[in-house]
Coordinates of C-alpha atoms in Angstrom, one line a residue:
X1 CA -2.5 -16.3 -2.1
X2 CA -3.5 -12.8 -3.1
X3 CA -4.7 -13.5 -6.2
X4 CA -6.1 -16.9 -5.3
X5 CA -8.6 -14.8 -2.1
X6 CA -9.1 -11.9 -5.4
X7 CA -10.4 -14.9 -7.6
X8 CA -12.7 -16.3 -4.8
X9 CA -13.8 -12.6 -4.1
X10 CA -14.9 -11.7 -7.9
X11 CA -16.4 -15.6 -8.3
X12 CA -18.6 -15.3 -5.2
X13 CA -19.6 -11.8 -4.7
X14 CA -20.9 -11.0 -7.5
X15 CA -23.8 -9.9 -6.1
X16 CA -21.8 -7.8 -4.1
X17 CA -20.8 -4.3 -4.4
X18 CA -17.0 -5.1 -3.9
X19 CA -13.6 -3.2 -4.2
X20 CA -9.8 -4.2 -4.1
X21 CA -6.9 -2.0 -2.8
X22 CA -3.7 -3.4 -3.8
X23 CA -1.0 -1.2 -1.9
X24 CA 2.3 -2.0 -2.3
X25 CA 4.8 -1.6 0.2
X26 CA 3.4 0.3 2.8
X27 CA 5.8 2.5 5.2
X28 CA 5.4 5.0 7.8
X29 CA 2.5 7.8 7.5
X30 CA 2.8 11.0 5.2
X31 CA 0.2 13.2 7.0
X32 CA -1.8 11.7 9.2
X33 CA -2.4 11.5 12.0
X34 CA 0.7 12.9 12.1
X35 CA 4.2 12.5 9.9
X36 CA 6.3 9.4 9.9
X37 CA 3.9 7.2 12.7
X38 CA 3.6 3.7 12.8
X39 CA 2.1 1.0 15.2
X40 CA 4.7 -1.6 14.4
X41 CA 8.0 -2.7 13.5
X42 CA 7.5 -4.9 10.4
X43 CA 8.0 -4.3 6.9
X44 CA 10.0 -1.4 6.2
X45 CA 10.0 0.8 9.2
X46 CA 11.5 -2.6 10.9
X47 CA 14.5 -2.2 8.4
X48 CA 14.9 1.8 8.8
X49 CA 15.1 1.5 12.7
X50 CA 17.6 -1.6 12.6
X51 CA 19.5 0.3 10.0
X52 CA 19.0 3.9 12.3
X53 CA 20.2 2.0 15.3
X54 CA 23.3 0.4 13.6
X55 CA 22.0 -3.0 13.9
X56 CA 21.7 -3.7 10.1
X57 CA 24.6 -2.4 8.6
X58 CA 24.2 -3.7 5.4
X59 CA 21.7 -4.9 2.6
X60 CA 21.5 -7.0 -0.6
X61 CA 19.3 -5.0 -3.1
X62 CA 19.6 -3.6 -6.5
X63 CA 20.0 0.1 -6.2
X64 CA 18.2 1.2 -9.9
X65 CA 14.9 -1.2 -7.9
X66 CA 12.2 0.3 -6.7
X67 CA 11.4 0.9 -3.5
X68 CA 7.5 1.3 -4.0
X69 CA 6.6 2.7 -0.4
X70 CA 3.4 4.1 -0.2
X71 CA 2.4 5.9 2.8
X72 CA -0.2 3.9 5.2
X73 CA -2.8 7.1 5.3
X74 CA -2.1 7.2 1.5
X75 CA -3.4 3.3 1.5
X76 CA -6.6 3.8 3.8
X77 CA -7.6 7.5 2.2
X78 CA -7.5 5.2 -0.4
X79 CA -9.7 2.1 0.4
X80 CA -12.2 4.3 1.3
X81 CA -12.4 6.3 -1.6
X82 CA -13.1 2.9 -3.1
X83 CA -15.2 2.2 -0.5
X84 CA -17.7 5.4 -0.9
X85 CA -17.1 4.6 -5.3
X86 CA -18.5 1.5 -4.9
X87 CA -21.2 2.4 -2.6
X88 CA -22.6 5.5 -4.4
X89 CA -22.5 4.1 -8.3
X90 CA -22.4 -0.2 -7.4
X91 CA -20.3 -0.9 -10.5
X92 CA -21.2 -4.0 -12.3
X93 CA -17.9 -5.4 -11.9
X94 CA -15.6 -5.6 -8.8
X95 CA -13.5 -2.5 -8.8
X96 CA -9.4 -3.2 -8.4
X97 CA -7.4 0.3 -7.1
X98 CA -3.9 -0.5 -7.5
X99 CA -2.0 2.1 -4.8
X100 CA 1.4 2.7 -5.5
X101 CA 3.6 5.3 -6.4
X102 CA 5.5 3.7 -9.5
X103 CA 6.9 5.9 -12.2
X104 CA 4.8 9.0 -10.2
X105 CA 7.3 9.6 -7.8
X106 CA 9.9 7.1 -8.1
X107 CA 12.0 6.2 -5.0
X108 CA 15.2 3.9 -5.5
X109 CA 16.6 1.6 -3.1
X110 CA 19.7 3.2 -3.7
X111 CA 18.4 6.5 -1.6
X112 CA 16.8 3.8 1.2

């Protein structure tokens, strides 16, 4: 579905200055507005609190995979970046950001 509403994005608004953020998994805050928030349960921080709590005690994962969390301020710094990019210098063609941490700063699921 994500790359069915990209399609539709590129094919109609091309008129349009337009940007795409593509985070991976995103996890708990880095910096702001302060270290390790969240708002919600899902997705990872779901998984680290069950885990934390001793409700999930166990996990069926590869441990060389990665786990490509990227920060939630990361993702929204970010998007509007992208945002201002596209604004200022309205490339000619819709802009895709991809925002993860891959071989950067690997994480395995082995150290989740």
């Amino acid at each position: 579905t994500k790359a069915l509403a990209e399609s539709v994005v590129q094919q109609e608004g091309a008129n349009l200055n337009i940007a795409i953020v593509r985070p991976s998994i995103i996890g708990a805050s880095w910096k702001e507005p302060f270290p390790g928030w969240i708002d919600n349960f899902n997705g990872p921080s779901g998984i680290f609190i069950a885990a934390g709590k001793g409700i999930l005690r166990t996990m069926r994962a590869s441990n060389d995979a990665l786990a490509d969390l990227v920060p939630i301020d990361v993702v929204v710094n970010t998007t509007l970046a992208a945002a201002w990019y596209s604004a200022i210098n309205r490339p000619n063609k819709v802009m895709v950001y991809n925002c993860t941490t891959g071989g950067t700063n690997p994480f395995h699921w082995s150290e989740v």
